[in-house]
Structure formats: C-alpha cells, structure tokens
Tab-separated table of C-alpha atoms in Angstrom:
chain	number	residue	atom	x	y	z
A	13	MET	CA	126.557	161.356	176.527
A	14	ALA	CA	126.911	158.343	173.863
A	15	TYR	CA	130.311	158.653	171.517
A	16	ASP	CA	129.559	158.875	167.756
A	17	LEU	CA	132.250	156.684	167.347
A	18	ILE	CA	133.847	154.004	169.022
A	19	THR	CA	137.038	151.461	168.213
A	20	MET	CA	138.572	148.427	168.322
A	21	GLY	CA	141.545	147.051	168.227
A	22	ARG	CA	145.411	148.282	167.189
A	23	ILE	CA	147.381	150.315	168.812
A	24	GLY	CA	151.162	151.156	168.590
A	25	VAL	CA	154.167	153.777	167.849
A	26	ASP	CA	154.979	154.419	164.308
A	27	LEU	CA	159.111	154.905	163.437
A	28	TYR	CA	158.780	156.482	159.847
A	29	PRO	CA	162.299	157.339	157.851
A	30	LEU	CA	162.868	161.100	157.796
A	31	GLN	CA	164.098	160.117	154.132
A	32	THR	CA	162.132	159.253	151.270
A	33	GLY	CA	163.501	156.222	149.093
A	34	VAL	CA	166.129	155.212	151.681
A	35	PRO	CA	166.567	151.440	152.477
A	36	LEU	CA	165.756	150.876	156.292
A	37	PRO	CA	169.391	149.986	156.785
A	38	GLN	CA	170.704	153.122	155.298
A	39	VAL	CA	168.266	155.525	157.318
A	40	THR	CA	169.321	158.099	159.745
A	41	SER	CA	166.829	159.821	161.309
A	42	PHE	CA	162.933	159.084	162.210
A	43	GLY	CA	159.740	160.832	162.923
A	44	LYS	CA	157.500	159.326	165.804
A	45	PHE	CA	153.887	158.805	165.849
A	46	LEU	CA	150.698	157.208	167.298
A	47	GLY	CA	149.894	154.358	164.958
A	48	GLY	CA	147.321	151.481	164.744
A	49	SER	CA	144.961	151.109	162.123
A	50	ALA	CA	141.546	150.957	164.564
A	51	THR	CA	143.040	154.286	166.421
A	52	ASN	CA	143.823	156.278	163.199
A	53	VAL	CA	140.330	155.812	162.507
A	54	ALA	CA	139.135	156.957	165.943
A	55	VAL	CA	141.835	160.236	164.994
A	56	ALA	CA	140.943	160.750	161.588
A	57	ALA	CA	136.690	161.293	163.242
A	58	SER	CA	137.684	163.131	165.490
A	59	ARG	CA	139.640	165.651	163.676
A	60	LEU	CA	136.460	165.952	161.977
A	61	GLY	CA	134.532	167.139	165.196
A	62	ARG	CA	133.212	163.520	165.992
A	63	ARG	CA	133.329	162.585	169.470
A	64	THR	CA	135.602	159.501	169.642
A	65	ALA	CA	136.961	156.130	171.978
A	66	VAL	CA	139.384	153.560	171.017
A	67	ILE	CA	139.337	149.927	173.324
A	68	THR	CA	143.133	148.611	172.800
A	69	ARG	CA	145.887	147.917	174.739
A	70	THR	CA	149.226	149.183	175.802
A	71	GLY	CA	152.984	147.978	177.022
A	72	ASP	CA	153.367	149.440	180.700
A	73	ASP	CA	156.520	151.013	179.144
A	74	PRO	CA	157.114	154.817	178.585
A	75	PHE	CA	155.900	153.962	174.741
A	76	GLY	CA	152.764	153.931	176.457
A	77	THR	CA	152.602	156.562	178.255
A	78	TYR	CA	153.559	158.706	174.864
A	79	LEU	CA	150.518	156.995	172.858
A	80	HIS	CA	148.086	158.056	175.759
A	81	GLU	CA	149.639	161.609	175.802
A	82	ALA	CA	148.917	162.002	171.590
A	83	LEU	CA	145.234	160.293	172.376
A	84	GLN	CA	144.552	162.873	174.440
A	85	GLY	CA	146.132	165.605	172.338
A	86	PHE	CA	144.235	164.269	169.142
A	87	GLY	CA	141.292	164.466	171.499
A	88	VAL	CA	140.456	160.630	171.394
A	89	ASP	CA	139.191	159.474	174.492
A	90	ASP	CA	141.900	157.266	176.292
A	91	ARG	CA	139.906	155.499	178.997
A	92	TRP	CA	139.788	152.004	177.260
A	93	VAL	CA	143.211	151.886	176.578
A	94	THR	CA	145.253	149.624	180.025
A	95	PRO	CA	148.338	149.092	180.052
A	96	VAL	CA	150.109	144.736	180.357
A	97	PRO	CA	152.388	144.606	182.280
A	98	GLY	CA	155.311	142.517	180.725
A	99	LEU	CA	154.612	143.226	177.151
A	100	PRO	CA	155.876	145.878	174.910
A	101	THR	CA	154.596	148.325	173.073
A	102	PRO	CA	154.124	147.113	169.414
A	103	VAL	CA	156.613	149.244	167.598
A	104	THR	CA	156.122	150.040	163.367
A	105	PHE	CA	158.959	150.822	160.719
A	106	CYS	CA	158.453	151.293	157.164
A	107	GLU	CA	160.198	152.240	154.143
A	108	ILE	CA	159.032	154.847	151.762
A	109	PHE	CA	159.456	154.494	148.240
A	110	PRO	CA	156.976	156.500	146.368
A	111	PRO	CA	154.476	156.121	144.470
A	112	ASP	CA	153.833	153.091	145.417
A	113	ASP	CA	155.773	150.591	147.838
A	114	PHE	CA	155.680	151.070	151.250
A	115	PRO	CA	156.895	148.186	152.937
A	116	LEU	CA	155.981	148.226	156.977
A	117	TYR	CA	158.257	145.843	159.866
A	118	PHE	CA	155.941	144.801	162.874
A	119	TYR	CA	157.518	144.231	165.896
A	120	ARG	CA	154.686	142.609	167.777
A	121	GLN	CA	156.882	139.646	169.857
A	122	PRO	CA	156.479	137.992	172.052
A	123	LYS	CA	152.522	139.475	171.708
A	124	ALA	CA	151.006	142.414	170.874
A	125	PRO	CA	149.034	144.308	174.474
A	126	ASP	CA	146.343	145.175	171.706
A	127	LEU	CA	145.714	141.186	171.253
A	128	GLU	CA	145.174	141.382	175.279
A	129	ILE	CA	141.919	142.630	174.948
A	130	ASP	CA	139.686	140.571	177.662
A	131	ALA	CA	135.682	140.354	176.956
A	132	HIS	CA	135.077	140.329	180.412
A	133	GLU	CA	137.184	144.393	180.717
A	134	LEU	CA	135.089	145.674	177.678
A	135	ASP	CA	132.201	147.906	179.083
A	136	LEU	CA	129.359	146.434	176.692
A	137	ASP	CA	126.655	149.138	177.523
A	138	ALA	CA	128.711	152.236	175.886
A	139	ILE	CA	129.535	150.229	172.799
A	140	ARG	CA	126.250	149.561	172.433
A	141	GLU	CA	125.257	152.946	172.615
A	142	ALA	CA	127.906	154.950	170.067
A	143	SER	CA	126.730	156.036	166.757
A	144	ILE	CA	129.465	153.404	165.170
A	145	PHE	CA	131.227	150.575	166.780
A	146	TRP	CA	133.918	149.577	164.332
A	147	VAL	CA	137.146	146.781	164.578
A	148	THR	CA	139.162	144.917	162.291
A	149	GLY	CA	140.395	141.542	161.349
A	150	THR	CA	143.388	141.756	163.049
A	151	GLY	CA	141.487	141.627	166.182
A	152	LEU	CA	140.141	137.937	164.836
A	153	SER	CA	143.498	136.929	165.039
A	154	GLU	CA	144.714	135.671	168.289
A	155	GLU	CA	143.479	134.969	171.760
A	156	PRO	CA	141.487	136.654	174.114
A	157	SER	CA	140.836	139.742	172.081
A	158	ARG	CA	138.622	137.198	169.135
A	159	THR	CA	136.327	136.105	171.924
A	160	ALA	CA	136.443	140.341	172.977
A	161	THR	CA	135.676	141.515	169.806
A	162	LEU	CA	132.951	138.904	168.875
A	163	ALA	CA	131.782	139.347	172.054
A	164	ALA	CA	131.497	142.899	171.427
A	165	LEU	CA	129.531	142.584	168.441
A	166	ALA	CA	127.370	140.158	169.896
A	167	HIS	CA	126.106	142.301	172.105
A	168	ARG	CA	125.957	145.415	170.189
A	169	ALA	CA	123.139	143.263	167.658
A	170	LYS	CA	124.002	145.529	165.221
A	171	ALA	CA	122.740	148.234	167.522
A	172	GLY	CA	123.159	151.338	165.122
A	173	THR	CA	125.935	151.319	162.729
A	174	THR	CA	128.567	148.407	163.946
A	175	VAL	CA	131.615	148.090	160.872
A	176	PHE	CA	134.131	145.358	160.468
A	177	ASP	CA	137.633	146.570	158.810
A	178	LEU	CA	138.328	143.295	157.118
A	179	ASP	CA	142.140	145.131	157.814
A	180	TRP	CA	143.477	141.162	156.673
A	181	ARG	CA	147.181	141.060	158.012
A	182	PRO	CA	148.717	137.399	157.360
A	183	MET	CA	151.549	137.746	159.699
A	184	PHE	CA	149.285	138.492	162.445
A	185	TRP	CA	147.810	134.858	162.066
A	186	SER	CA	149.739	131.694	163.041
A	187	ASP	CA	147.489	129.941	160.435
A	188	PRO	CA	145.958	132.136	158.056
A	189	ALA	CA	143.799	129.815	156.123
A	190	THR	CA	141.800	129.644	159.300
A	191	ALA	CA	141.000	132.888	159.123
A	192	ARG	CA	137.322	132.855	156.652
A	193	PRO	CA	135.379	131.233	159.317
A	194	PHE	CA	135.915	134.361	162.191
A	195	TYR	CA	135.300	136.554	159.390
A	196	GLU	CA	131.970	134.997	158.174
A	197	GLU	CA	131.155	134.891	162.244
A	198	ALA	CA	131.804	138.907	162.174
A	199	LEU	CA	130.174	139.540	159.304
A	200	ARG	CA	126.851	138.245	161.099
A	201	HIS	CA	127.028	140.929	164.046
A	202	THR	CA	128.222	143.603	161.463
A	203	THR	CA	126.314	146.552	159.329
A	204	VAL	CA	129.108	148.027	157.245
A	205	ALA	CA	132.128	145.887	155.569
A	206	VAL	CA	135.324	147.604	154.507
A	207	GLY	CA	137.930	146.004	152.615
A	208	ASN	CA	140.560	145.708	149.508
A	209	LEU	CA	140.220	143.592	146.824
A	210	ASP	CA	142.525	140.935	148.629
A	211	GLU	CA	140.940	141.353	152.022
A	212	VAL	CA	137.140	140.599	150.370
A	213	GLU	CA	139.140	137.436	148.596
A	214	VAL	CA	139.798	136.891	152.107
A	215	ALA	CA	136.465	137.319	153.565
A	216	THR	CA	133.980	135.942	150.917
A	217	GLY	CA	136.116	133.383	148.205
A	218	VAL	CA	135.390	136.002	145.525
A	219	ARG	CA	137.564	139.142	144.273
A	220	GLU	CA	135.740	140.445	141.199
A	221	PRO	CA	134.691	143.976	142.971
A	222	HIS	CA	130.522	143.820	142.412
A	223	ALA	CA	130.881	140.113	143.026
A	224	ALA	CA	132.557	140.811	146.468
A	225	ALA	CA	130.015	143.540	147.086
A	226	ARG	CA	127.631	140.840	146.350
A	227	ALA	CA	129.013	138.270	148.931
A	228	LEU	CA	129.112	140.641	151.355
A	229	LEU	CA	125.860	142.115	151.238
A	230	ASP	CA	124.618	138.031	151.333
A	231	ALA	CA	126.720	137.337	154.118
A	232	GLY	CA	124.936	140.181	156.438
A	233	VAL	CA	125.629	143.436	155.843
A	234	GLU	CA	124.128	146.568	154.887
A	235	LEU	CA	126.456	148.344	152.990
A	236	ALA	CA	129.795	147.053	151.481
A	237	VAL	CA	132.413	149.070	149.945
A	238	VAL	CA	135.503	147.663	147.898
A	239	LYS	CA	138.573	149.304	147.568
A	240	GLN	CA	139.802	149.003	143.955
A	241	GLY	CA	143.217	150.736	144.424
A	242	PRO	CA	143.665	152.905	141.179
A	243	LYS	CA	140.594	152.228	140.257
A	244	GLY	CA	138.243	154.010	143.101
A	245	VAL	CA	135.987	152.333	145.151
A	246	LEU	CA	132.689	150.399	144.868
A	247	ALA	CA	129.982	150.997	147.581
A	248	VAL	CA	126.810	148.705	147.082
A	249	ASN	CA	123.983	148.833	150.046
A	250	SER	CA	121.250	146.312	150.714
A	251	ARG	CA	118.630	149.011	148.662
A	252	GLY	CA	120.202	148.173	145.624
A	253	GLU	CA	122.028	152.102	145.873
A	254	SER	CA	125.438	152.136	144.880
A	255	ALA	CA	128.643	154.110	143.852
A	256	GLU	CA	131.634	153.842	142.459
A	257	VAL	CA	134.028	156.508	142.469
A	258	PRO	CA	137.853	157.083	140.838
A	259	PRO	CA	140.481	157.631	142.957
A	260	LEU	CA	141.429	161.896	143.604
A	261	PRO	CA	145.004	162.445	141.543
A	262	VAL	CA	147.662	162.825	144.219
A	263	ASN	CA	151.305	162.944	143.930
A	264	VAL	CA	151.921	160.380	147.036
A	265	LEU	CA	154.516	160.354	149.245
A	266	ASN	CA	152.924	157.650	152.148
A	267	GLY	CA	149.953	156.206	151.143
A	268	LEU	CA	150.490	154.358	154.161
A	269	GLY	CA	147.344	156.083	156.349
A	270	ALA	CA	144.989	156.593	153.684
A	271	GLY	CA	142.626	153.856	154.756
A	272	ASP	CA	142.507	155.249	158.156
A	273	ALA	CA	141.653	158.457	156.707
A	274	PHE	CA	139.375	157.560	154.451
A	275	GLY	CA	137.853	154.732	157.473
A	276	GLY	CA	137.084	158.255	159.390
A	277	SER	CA	135.232	159.703	156.592
A	278	LEU	CA	133.063	156.808	155.328
A	279	CYS	CA	132.421	156.923	160.012
A	280	HIS	CA	131.455	161.009	159.120
A	281	GLY	CA	129.477	160.690	156.184
A	282	LEU	CA	127.528	157.979	157.276
A	283	LEU	CA	126.587	159.586	160.497
A	284	ASN	CA	125.986	162.992	158.541
A	285	GLY	CA	123.411	160.785	156.195
A	286	TRP	CA	124.767	161.762	153.658
A	287	ASP	CA	123.753	159.509	150.295
A	288	LEU	CA	127.016	156.685	149.412
A	289	GLU	CA	128.694	159.159	146.091
A	290	LYS	CA	129.221	161.654	148.516
A	291	ILE	CA	130.415	159.185	151.552
A	292	MET	CA	132.632	158.094	148.928
A	293	ARG	CA	134.018	161.236	147.218
A	294	HIS	CA	134.779	162.902	150.930
A	295	ALA	CA	136.721	159.280	152.429
A	296	ASN	CA	139.001	159.056	148.927
A	297	ALA	CA	139.927	163.146	149.342
A	298	ALA	CA	140.739	162.032	153.374
A	299	GLY	CA	142.767	159.148	151.959
A	300	ALA	CA	144.160	160.967	148.830
A	301	ILE	CA	145.423	163.912	151.117
A	302	VAL	CA	147.004	161.722	153.721
A	303	ALA	CA	148.559	160.077	151.188
A	304	SER	CA	150.247	163.561	150.347
A	305	ARG	CA	151.992	163.662	153.774
A	306	LEU	CA	154.351	161.644	155.230
A	307	GLU	CA	152.403	160.692	158.814
A	308	CYS	CA	149.331	158.816	159.683
A	309	SER	CA	147.780	159.923	162.865
A	310	SER	CA	149.183	163.481	162.731
A	311	ALA	CA	148.030	164.216	159.056
A	312	MET	CA	144.770	163.137	159.476
A	313	PRO	CA	143.141	166.477	157.124
A	314	THR	CA	140.428	168.905	158.808
A	315	PRO	CA	136.906	169.517	157.303
A	316	ASP	CA	138.228	172.712	155.502
A	317	GLU	CA	141.077	170.868	153.637
A	318	ILE	CA	138.856	168.340	152.522
A	319	ASP	CA	136.507	169.925	150.971
A	320	SER	CA	138.819	172.309	149.512
A	321	ALA	CA	140.220	169.382	147.718
A	322	ILE	CA	136.911	167.956	146.440
A	323	ALA	CA	135.953	171.526	145.064
A	324	ALA	CA	139.969	171.118	143.518
A	325	GLY	CA	139.523	167.599	142.133
A	326	ALA	CA	143.124	167.038	143.592
A	327	VAL	CA	144.898	166.989	145.940
A	328	LYS	CA	147.444	170.235	145.299
C-alpha cells in the first residue's frame, strides 16, 4: 500500500528549556523531544490519521535509537531512517522568550547525518507511489543530500503532489549566495511550494507576497503558499484561485513547531481535496495550537483539537 506522505530531510533531538524567559546559560532543566522539520511534518500528518514515513539518517548512537523509538511511537514508518557511523545525531537547543523570540542553536558538526542521504539508497518506487512527497531546502545545502533530493524529485516527475518546503537556513550553507539555482531546479519538479517571506525571496528574488506567489507559479509549481507572519497566509494556485487567511489568535509559548504542524495539516487538506480557504484555515489552526505548547513533535494536534480551535475562533 502506498503512503499518504513521505517526507525527506532533517531529524534530530530537540532539547528545549523547561523554563520560559530564561537565557540558555541560566537554564537548569530541559525536555527531550523528536525534532527536525521534515520529520515533524510526518508526525503532524500521522496525528491526523495519515500513513506516513520519513527518509533521513541519524548517528549510530543512543540518540539515534531514541529517534527510532519516538518515530514508532508517533506511528511514522522509520524503515528509511538509517545510521551513519562516525557522525553524531544532531541536537538542537532553543531559548524561549514569548511571544516571538525563540533563538535556535544547531549542533550539526562535523556534519549532520541527514545530509548523508545517498541517491543510490533511495526507494524510488515508493517515492513515486506516495500520494504526497515532501522535500526541504536544507536537503539541497550539501552533498550527497543535494543530489539525492533532486534525483528523488526527478524520478517522481510531479506524480501526485510534490511539496517543496523552502526551509531557508543560511547557517547550513557554506555559501548562501549559491542557493538559488538549486531552489530553481527543485521548483521545476514540484507542484506545491511553501515558504515565508524570507524563503520565497531566496527562491525567487521577490518578497511582496502576491508577486512572490506569482513567481513561484511561473517557476513551475501549481500551488504557492506564502506565510506572512502576523498577516496570515496567502495561497494561490495555477487555476487563478486564491485564499488569504488571517492567523488564529493564540497565546504563544513556543512558535518553533508551528510551521511543521501547518505542513502536516496542509498535506491532510490536499489529500482530502478541500478548497484553498478550508485548507489554509485548518493549517493555520494546527500551527497555532502547536505555538501554544512547548514541544514540537509531541505537540502536534489531533483532528478534534483543530476543529475545536476553528469553531472557537482562537486557541483556548
């Protein structure tokens, strides 16, 4: 049976402070969680009842074992999560200063195992058969992950829905100025592009939301989703339909997992064949719920929680 969603990209351990508003040097206790954007998207969609899997790599160490156990606990297939001897599983710390300051500290040296995904090890048939395939910009930042990501996209050849999460992390690129040609190549093979204003500017050179959405459509996608922060989200498709939806009111605790919850819900809505506005309202609500919670993966909402937030018009 084909998967509803296969994601490909980052995985790691999130070590988040259990104290809010405290600088990292003074934090005394942390929570340990499954992390990594592509992985969290798979978890979010699984929480909504979808059959999901992730393609990624870990260190051959106890943290790698923990990530396998966490994935299995969340119902995400981990058959394509393989160890890389000699490289440690990545760890990410953050600081929590609500409502909008959440500095991240990535420990991915000497190299993150998820950048060691090799094209020759991919199950290309499974990738092609999945209803949705999701890749990220981080996967383009280094070899062999870059070649593997582009090879997977080329083999899929826009079968079903192929999502490119622009996921711009300049610290992962040895020369950030070289990124755009690889983003342009990935866009040629994808049907949906998702990104915030900084990310769409990296991909297209355009920052104004409507112009950026048009630039993404011109680059070859069928649906452009532009996140505008406090102004909400804009979605435009190649049929000329559009939806612009404001954010759902929420008391933010930690905004770091909201985009991944949004992504899992976006996939769920696309699989359901919902109209653009319903998809965006559902995804916004999913993101808002996670923003009201500390962790990312284990905070992903259930369908009932999302429906309740939409009905209430806010996250309570």
